[in-house]
PDB file of C-alpha atoms in Angstrom:
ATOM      1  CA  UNK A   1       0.000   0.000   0.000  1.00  0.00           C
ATOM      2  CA  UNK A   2       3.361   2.233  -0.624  1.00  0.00           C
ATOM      3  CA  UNK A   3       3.356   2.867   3.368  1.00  0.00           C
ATOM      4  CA  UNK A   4       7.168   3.049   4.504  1.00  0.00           C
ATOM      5  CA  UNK A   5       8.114   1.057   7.491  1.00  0.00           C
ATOM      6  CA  UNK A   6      11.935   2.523   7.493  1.00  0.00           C
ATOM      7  CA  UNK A   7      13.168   2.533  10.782  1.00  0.00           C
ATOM      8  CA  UNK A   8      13.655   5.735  12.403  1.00  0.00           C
ATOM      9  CA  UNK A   9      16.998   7.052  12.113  1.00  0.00           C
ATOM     10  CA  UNK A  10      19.821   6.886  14.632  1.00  0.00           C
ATOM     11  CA  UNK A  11      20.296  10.368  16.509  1.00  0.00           C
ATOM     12  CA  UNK A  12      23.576  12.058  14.605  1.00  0.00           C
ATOM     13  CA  UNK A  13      26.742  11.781  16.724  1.00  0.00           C
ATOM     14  CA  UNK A  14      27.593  15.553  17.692  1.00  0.00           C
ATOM     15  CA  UNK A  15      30.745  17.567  17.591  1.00  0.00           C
ATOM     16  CA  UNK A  16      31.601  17.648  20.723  1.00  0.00           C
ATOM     17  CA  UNK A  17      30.848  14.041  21.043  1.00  0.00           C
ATOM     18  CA  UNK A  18      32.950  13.075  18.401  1.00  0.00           C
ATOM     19  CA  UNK A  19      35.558  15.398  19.985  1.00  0.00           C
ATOM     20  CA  UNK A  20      34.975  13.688  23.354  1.00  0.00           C
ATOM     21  CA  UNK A  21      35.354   9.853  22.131  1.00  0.00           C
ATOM     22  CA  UNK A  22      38.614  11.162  20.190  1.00  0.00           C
ATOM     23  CA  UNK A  23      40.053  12.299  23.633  1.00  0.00           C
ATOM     24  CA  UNK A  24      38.934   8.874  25.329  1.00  0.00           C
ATOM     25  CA  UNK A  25      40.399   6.623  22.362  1.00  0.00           C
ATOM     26  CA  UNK A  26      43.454   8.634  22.551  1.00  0.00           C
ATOM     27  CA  UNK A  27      44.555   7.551  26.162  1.00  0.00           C
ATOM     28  CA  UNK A  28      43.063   4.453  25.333  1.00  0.00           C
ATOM     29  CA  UNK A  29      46.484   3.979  22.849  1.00  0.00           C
ATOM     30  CA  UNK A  30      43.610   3.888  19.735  1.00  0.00           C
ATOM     31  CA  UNK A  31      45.128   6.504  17.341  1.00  0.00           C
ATOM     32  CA  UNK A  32      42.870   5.871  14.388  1.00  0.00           C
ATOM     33  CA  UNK A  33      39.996   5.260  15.962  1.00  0.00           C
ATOM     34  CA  UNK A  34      40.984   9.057  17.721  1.00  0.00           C
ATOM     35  CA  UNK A  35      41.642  10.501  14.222  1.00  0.00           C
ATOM     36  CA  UNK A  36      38.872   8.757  12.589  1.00  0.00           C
ATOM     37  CA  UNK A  37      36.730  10.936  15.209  1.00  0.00           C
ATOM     38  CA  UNK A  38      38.320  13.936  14.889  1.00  0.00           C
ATOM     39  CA  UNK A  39      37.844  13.994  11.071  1.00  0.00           C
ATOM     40  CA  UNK A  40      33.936  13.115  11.990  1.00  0.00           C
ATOM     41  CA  UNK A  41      34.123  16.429  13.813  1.00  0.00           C
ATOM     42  CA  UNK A  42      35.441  18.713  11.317  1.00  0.00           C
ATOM     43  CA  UNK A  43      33.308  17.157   8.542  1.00  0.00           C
ATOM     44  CA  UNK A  44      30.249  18.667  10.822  1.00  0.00           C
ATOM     45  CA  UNK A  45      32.183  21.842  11.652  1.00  0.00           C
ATOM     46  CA  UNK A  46      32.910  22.390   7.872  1.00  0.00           C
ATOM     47  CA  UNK A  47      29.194  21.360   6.765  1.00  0.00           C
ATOM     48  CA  UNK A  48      28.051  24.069   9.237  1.00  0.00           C
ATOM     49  CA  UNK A  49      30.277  26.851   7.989  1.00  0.00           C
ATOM     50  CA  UNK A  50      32.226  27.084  11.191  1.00  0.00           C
ATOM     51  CA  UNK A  51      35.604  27.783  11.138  1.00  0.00           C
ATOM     52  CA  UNK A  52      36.420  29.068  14.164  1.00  0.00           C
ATOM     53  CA  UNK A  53      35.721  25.912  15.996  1.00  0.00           C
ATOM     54  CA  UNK A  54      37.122  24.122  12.785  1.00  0.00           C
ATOM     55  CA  UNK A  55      40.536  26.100  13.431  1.00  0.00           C
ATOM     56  CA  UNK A  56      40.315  24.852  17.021  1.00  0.00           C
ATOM     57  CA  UNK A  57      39.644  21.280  16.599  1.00  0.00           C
ATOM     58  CA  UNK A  58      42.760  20.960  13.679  1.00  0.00           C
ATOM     59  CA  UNK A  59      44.613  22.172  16.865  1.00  0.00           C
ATOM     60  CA  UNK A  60      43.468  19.593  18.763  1.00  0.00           C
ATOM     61  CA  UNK A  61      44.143  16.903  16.536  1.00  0.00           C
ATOM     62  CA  UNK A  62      47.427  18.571  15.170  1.00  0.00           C
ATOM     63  CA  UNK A  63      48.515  18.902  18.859  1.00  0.00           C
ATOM     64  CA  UNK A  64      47.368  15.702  19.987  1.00  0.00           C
ATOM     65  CA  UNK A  65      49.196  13.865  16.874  1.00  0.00           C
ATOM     66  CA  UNK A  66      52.235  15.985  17.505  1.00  0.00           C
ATOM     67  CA  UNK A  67      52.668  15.134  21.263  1.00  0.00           C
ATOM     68  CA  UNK A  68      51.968  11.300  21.095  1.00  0.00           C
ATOM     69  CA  UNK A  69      55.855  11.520  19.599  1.00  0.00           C
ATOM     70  CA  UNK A  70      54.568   9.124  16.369  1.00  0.00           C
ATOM     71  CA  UNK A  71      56.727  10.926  13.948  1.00  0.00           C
ATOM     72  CA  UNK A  72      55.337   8.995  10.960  1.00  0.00           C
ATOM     73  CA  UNK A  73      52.358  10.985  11.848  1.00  0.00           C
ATOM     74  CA  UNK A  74      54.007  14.251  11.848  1.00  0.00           C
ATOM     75  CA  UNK A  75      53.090  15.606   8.426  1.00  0.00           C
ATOM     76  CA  UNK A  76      49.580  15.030   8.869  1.00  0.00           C
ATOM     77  CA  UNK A  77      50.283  16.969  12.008  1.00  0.00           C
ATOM     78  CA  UNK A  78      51.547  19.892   9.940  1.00  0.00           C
ATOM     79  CA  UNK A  79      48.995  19.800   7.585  1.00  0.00           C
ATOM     80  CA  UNK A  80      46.497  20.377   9.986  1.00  0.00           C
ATOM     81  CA  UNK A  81      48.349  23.211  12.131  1.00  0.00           C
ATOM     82  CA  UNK A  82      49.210  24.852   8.964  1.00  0.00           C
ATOM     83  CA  UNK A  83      45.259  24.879   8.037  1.00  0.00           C
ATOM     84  CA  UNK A  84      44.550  26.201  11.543  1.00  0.00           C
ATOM     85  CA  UNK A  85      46.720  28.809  10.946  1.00  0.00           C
ATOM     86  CA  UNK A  86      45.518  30.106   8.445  1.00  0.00           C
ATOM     87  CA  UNK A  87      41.940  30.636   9.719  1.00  0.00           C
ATOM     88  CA  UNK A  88      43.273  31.875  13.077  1.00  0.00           C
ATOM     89  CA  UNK A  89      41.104  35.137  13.788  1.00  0.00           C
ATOM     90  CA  UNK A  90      43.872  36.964  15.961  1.00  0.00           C
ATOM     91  CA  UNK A  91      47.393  37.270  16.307  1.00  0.00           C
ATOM     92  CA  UNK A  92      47.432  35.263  19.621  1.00  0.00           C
ATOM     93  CA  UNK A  93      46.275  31.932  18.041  1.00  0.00           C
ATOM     94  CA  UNK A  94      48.557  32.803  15.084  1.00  0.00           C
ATOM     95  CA  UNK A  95      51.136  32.574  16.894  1.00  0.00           C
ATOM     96  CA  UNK A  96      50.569  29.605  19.167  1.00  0.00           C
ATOM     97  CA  UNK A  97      49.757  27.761  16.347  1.00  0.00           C
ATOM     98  CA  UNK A  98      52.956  28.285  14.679  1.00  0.00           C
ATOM     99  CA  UNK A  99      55.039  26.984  17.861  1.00  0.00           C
ATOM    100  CA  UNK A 100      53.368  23.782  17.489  1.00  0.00           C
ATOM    101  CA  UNK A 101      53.962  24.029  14.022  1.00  0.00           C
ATOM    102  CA  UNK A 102      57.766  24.682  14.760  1.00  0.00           C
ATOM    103  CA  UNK A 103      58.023  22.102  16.854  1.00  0.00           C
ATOM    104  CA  UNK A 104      56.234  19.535  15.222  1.00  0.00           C
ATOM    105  CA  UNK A 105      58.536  19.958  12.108  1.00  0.00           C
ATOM    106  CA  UNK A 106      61.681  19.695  14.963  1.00  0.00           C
ATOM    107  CA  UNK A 107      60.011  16.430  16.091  1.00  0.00           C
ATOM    108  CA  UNK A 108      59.082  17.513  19.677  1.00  0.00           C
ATOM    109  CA  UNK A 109      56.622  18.818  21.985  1.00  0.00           C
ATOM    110  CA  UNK A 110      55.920  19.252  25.289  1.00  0.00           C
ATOM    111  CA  UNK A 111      52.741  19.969  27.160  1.00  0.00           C
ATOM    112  CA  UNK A 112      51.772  23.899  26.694  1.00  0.00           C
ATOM    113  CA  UNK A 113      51.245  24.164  30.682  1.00  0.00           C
ATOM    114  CA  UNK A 114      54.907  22.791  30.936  1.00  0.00           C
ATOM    115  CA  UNK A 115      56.537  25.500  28.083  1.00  0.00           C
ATOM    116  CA  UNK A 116      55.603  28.502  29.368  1.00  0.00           C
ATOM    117  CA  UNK A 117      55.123  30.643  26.090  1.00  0.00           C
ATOM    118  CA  UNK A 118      52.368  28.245  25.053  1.00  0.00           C
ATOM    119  CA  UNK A 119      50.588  28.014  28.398  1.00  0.00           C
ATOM    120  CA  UNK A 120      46.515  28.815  27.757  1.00  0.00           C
ATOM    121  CA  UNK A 121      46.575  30.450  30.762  1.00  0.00           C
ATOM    122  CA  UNK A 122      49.848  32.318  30.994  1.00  0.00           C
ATOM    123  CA  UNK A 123      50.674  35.172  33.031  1.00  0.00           C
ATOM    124  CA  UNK A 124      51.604  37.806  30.281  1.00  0.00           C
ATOM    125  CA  UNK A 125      48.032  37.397  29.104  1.00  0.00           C
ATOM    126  CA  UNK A 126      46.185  38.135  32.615  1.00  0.00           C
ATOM    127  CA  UNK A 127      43.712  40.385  31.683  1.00  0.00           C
ATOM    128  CA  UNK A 128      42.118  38.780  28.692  1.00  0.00           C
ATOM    129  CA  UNK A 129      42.373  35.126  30.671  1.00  0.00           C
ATOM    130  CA  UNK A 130      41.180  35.095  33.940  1.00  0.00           C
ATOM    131  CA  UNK A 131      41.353  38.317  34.603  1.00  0.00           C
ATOM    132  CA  UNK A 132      43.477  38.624  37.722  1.00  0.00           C
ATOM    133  CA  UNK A 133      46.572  40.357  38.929  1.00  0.00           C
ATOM    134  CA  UNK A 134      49.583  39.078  37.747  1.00  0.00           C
ATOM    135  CA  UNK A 135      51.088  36.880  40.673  1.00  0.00           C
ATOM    136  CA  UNK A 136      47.686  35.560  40.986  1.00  0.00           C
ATOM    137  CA  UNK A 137      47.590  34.631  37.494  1.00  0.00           C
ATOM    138  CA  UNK A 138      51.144  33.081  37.832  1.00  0.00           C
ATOM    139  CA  UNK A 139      49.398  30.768  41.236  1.00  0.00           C
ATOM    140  CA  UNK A 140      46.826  29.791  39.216  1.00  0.00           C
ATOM    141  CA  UNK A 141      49.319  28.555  36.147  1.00  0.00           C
ATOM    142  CA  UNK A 142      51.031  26.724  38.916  1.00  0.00           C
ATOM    143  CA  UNK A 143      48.072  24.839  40.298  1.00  0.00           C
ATOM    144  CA  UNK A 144      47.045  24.251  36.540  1.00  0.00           C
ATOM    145  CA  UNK A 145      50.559  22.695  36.166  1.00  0.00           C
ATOM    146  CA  UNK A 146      50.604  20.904  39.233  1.00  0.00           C
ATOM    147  CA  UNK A 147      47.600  20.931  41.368  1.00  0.00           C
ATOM    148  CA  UNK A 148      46.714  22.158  44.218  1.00  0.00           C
ATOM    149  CA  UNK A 149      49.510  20.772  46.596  1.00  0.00           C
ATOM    150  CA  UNK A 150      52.943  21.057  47.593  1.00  0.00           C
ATOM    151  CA  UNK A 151      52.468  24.793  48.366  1.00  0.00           C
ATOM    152  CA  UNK A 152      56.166  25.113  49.941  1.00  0.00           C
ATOM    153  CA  UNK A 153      57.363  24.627  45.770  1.00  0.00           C
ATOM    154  CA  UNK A 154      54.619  27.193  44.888  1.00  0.00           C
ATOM    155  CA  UNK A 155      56.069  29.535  47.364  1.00  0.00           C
ATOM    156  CA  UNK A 156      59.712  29.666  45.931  1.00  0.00           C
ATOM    157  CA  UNK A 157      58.783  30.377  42.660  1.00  0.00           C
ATOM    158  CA  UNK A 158      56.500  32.700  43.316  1.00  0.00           C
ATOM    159  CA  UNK A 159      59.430  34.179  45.457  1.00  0.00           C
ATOM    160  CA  UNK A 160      61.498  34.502  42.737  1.00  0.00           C
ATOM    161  CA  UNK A 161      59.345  36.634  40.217  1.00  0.00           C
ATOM    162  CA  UNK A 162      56.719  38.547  43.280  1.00  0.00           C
ATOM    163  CA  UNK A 163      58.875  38.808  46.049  1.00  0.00           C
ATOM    164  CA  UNK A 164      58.591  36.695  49.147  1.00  0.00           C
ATOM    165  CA  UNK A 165      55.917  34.914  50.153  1.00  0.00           C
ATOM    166  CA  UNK A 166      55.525  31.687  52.735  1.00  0.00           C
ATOM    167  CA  UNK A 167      53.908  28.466  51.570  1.00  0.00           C
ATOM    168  CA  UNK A 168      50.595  28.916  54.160  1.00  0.00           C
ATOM    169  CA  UNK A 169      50.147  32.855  52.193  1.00  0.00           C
ATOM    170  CA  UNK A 170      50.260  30.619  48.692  1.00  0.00           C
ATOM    171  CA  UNK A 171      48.198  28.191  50.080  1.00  0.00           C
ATOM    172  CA  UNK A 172      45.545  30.853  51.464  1.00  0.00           C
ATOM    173  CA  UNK A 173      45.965  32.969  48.513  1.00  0.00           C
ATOM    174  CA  UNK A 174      44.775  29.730  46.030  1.00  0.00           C
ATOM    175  CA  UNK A 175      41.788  28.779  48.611  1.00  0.00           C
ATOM    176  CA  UNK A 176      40.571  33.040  48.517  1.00  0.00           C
ATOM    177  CA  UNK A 177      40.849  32.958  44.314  1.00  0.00           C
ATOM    178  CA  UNK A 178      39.736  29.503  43.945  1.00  0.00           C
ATOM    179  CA  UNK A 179      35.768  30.328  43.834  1.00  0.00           C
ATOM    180  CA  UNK A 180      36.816  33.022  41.159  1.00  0.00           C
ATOM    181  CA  UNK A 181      38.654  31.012  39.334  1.00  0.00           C
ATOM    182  CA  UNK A 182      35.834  28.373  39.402  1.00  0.00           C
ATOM    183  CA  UNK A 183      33.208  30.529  38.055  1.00  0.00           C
ATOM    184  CA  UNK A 184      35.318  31.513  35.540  1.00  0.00           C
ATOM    185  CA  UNK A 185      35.825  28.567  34.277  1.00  0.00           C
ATOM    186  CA  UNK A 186      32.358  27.583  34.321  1.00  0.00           C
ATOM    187  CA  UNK A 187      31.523  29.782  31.359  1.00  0.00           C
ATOM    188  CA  UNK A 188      34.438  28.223  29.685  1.00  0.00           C
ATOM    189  CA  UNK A 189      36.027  31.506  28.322  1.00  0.00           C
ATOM    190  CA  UNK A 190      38.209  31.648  25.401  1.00  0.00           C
ATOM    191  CA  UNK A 191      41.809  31.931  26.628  1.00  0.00           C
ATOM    192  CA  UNK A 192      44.108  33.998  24.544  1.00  0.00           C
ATOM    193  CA  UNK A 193      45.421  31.603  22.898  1.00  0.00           C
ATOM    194  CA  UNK A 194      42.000  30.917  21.334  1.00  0.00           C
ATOM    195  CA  UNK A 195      40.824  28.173  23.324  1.00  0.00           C
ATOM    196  CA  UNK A 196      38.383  27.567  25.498  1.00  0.00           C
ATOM    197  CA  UNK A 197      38.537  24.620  28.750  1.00  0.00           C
ATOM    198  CA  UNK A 198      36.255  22.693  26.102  1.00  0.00           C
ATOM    199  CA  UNK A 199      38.754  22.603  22.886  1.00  0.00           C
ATOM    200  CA  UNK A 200      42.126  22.975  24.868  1.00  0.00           C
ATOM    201  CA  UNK A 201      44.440  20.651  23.395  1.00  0.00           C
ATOM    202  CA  UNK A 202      46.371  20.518  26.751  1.00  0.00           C
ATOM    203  CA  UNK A 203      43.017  20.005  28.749  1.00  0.00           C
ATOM    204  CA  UNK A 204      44.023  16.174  29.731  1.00  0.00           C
ATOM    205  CA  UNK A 205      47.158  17.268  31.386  1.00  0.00           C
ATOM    206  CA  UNK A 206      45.557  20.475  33.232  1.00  0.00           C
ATOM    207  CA  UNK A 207      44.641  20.337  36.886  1.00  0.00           C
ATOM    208  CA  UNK A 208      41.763  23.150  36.540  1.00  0.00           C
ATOM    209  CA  UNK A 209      40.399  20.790  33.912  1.00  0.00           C
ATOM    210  CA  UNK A 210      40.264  17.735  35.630  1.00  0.00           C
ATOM    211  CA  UNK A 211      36.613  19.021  37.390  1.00  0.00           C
ATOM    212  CA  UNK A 212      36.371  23.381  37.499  1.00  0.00           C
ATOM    213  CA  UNK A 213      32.735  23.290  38.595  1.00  0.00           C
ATOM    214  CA  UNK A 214      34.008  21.505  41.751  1.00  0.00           C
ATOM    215  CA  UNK A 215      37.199  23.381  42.112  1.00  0.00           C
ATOM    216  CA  UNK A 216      36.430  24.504  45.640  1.00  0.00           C
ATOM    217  CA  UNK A 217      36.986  21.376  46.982  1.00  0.00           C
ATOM    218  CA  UNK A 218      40.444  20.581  45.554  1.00  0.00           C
TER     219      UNK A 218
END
């Protein structure tokens, strides 16, 4: 009688899904199952016109492809870098893109919150990150780098740059900017360096990231 009776269909698999199951199969060890996501990603990104989030997610992959040290990888690495590049929006992602593409094409990386001209959330860009005072800024890299512990480390290099400054002043200085920092976080702002907590390519080795809404109770 011509009536269909095809199935309904499967809900789509969204970008952020996609992104999300790339990030899992990466730690997993499952690079091509990663990259096979990623690409799933951008195809939706592209069909939708967005390049701003597609220059952020060829970071991600680019980064992510860059710092699992498979050099036989590297040039797709590039290739993607050197496409996020070019549809960077300000000078700030312009030029933390090229670092990675630098160092990509010298065969190393290491994690942005551990090389401090490539940290999201460095202290020469305080008031267009977090918006706090400078040696705050510089505590919150720390705890980023670290977590929130071993306050006596903190201390000294805080020391070194601020002036002095005891490990129980660090210690009460993180637990007084902490709430701030949280609901900061919460509206996952876009970092100078173009990211936000959501697309940061560094977000698996980044304390703040491991849980911001609950970053209180660190």
């Amino acid at each position: 009688n011509g009536t269909s009776t095809d199935s309904p269909s499967a809900p789509m698999t969204t970008v952020e899904e996609h992104l999300s199951l790339a990030e899992q199969l990466w730690k997993e060890g499952n690079k091509q199952g990663a990259l096979t996501h990623y690409d799933e990603a951008l195809a939706l990104v592209r069909a939708d016109g967005d390049t701003d989030k597609e220059g952020m997610i060829l970071v991600g992959k680019g980064y992510a492809i860059v710092n699992s040290g498979d050099t036989s990888l590297f040039e797709d690495a590039i290739v993607c870098l050197e496409k996020a590049k070019s549809l960077a929006a300000i000078p700030a992602q312009v030029e933390f893109v090229q670092k990675l593409i630098d160092q990509a094409r010298d065969g190393s990386l290491v994690s942005c919150h551990e090389k401090k001209e490539m940290t999201c959330l460095g202290t020469e860009h305080a008031s267009a990150g977090l918006g706090l005072p400078e040696d705050d800024q510089a505590l919150v890299e720390l705890v980023a780098r670290d977590g929130p512990n071993d306050w006596a480390a903190k201390a000294a290099e805080l020391s070194e740059k601020f002036g002095a400054r005891t490990a129980s002043e660090v210690e009460a200085k993180w637990e007084a900017i902490a709430p701030q920092v949280r609901e900061r976080l919460a509206t996952n702002p876009e970092m100078p360096c173009g990211h936000t907590c959501g697309t940061c390519p560094t977000k698996a080795s980044c304390h703040l990231h491991d849980g911001p809404v609950d970053i209180e109770d660190l």
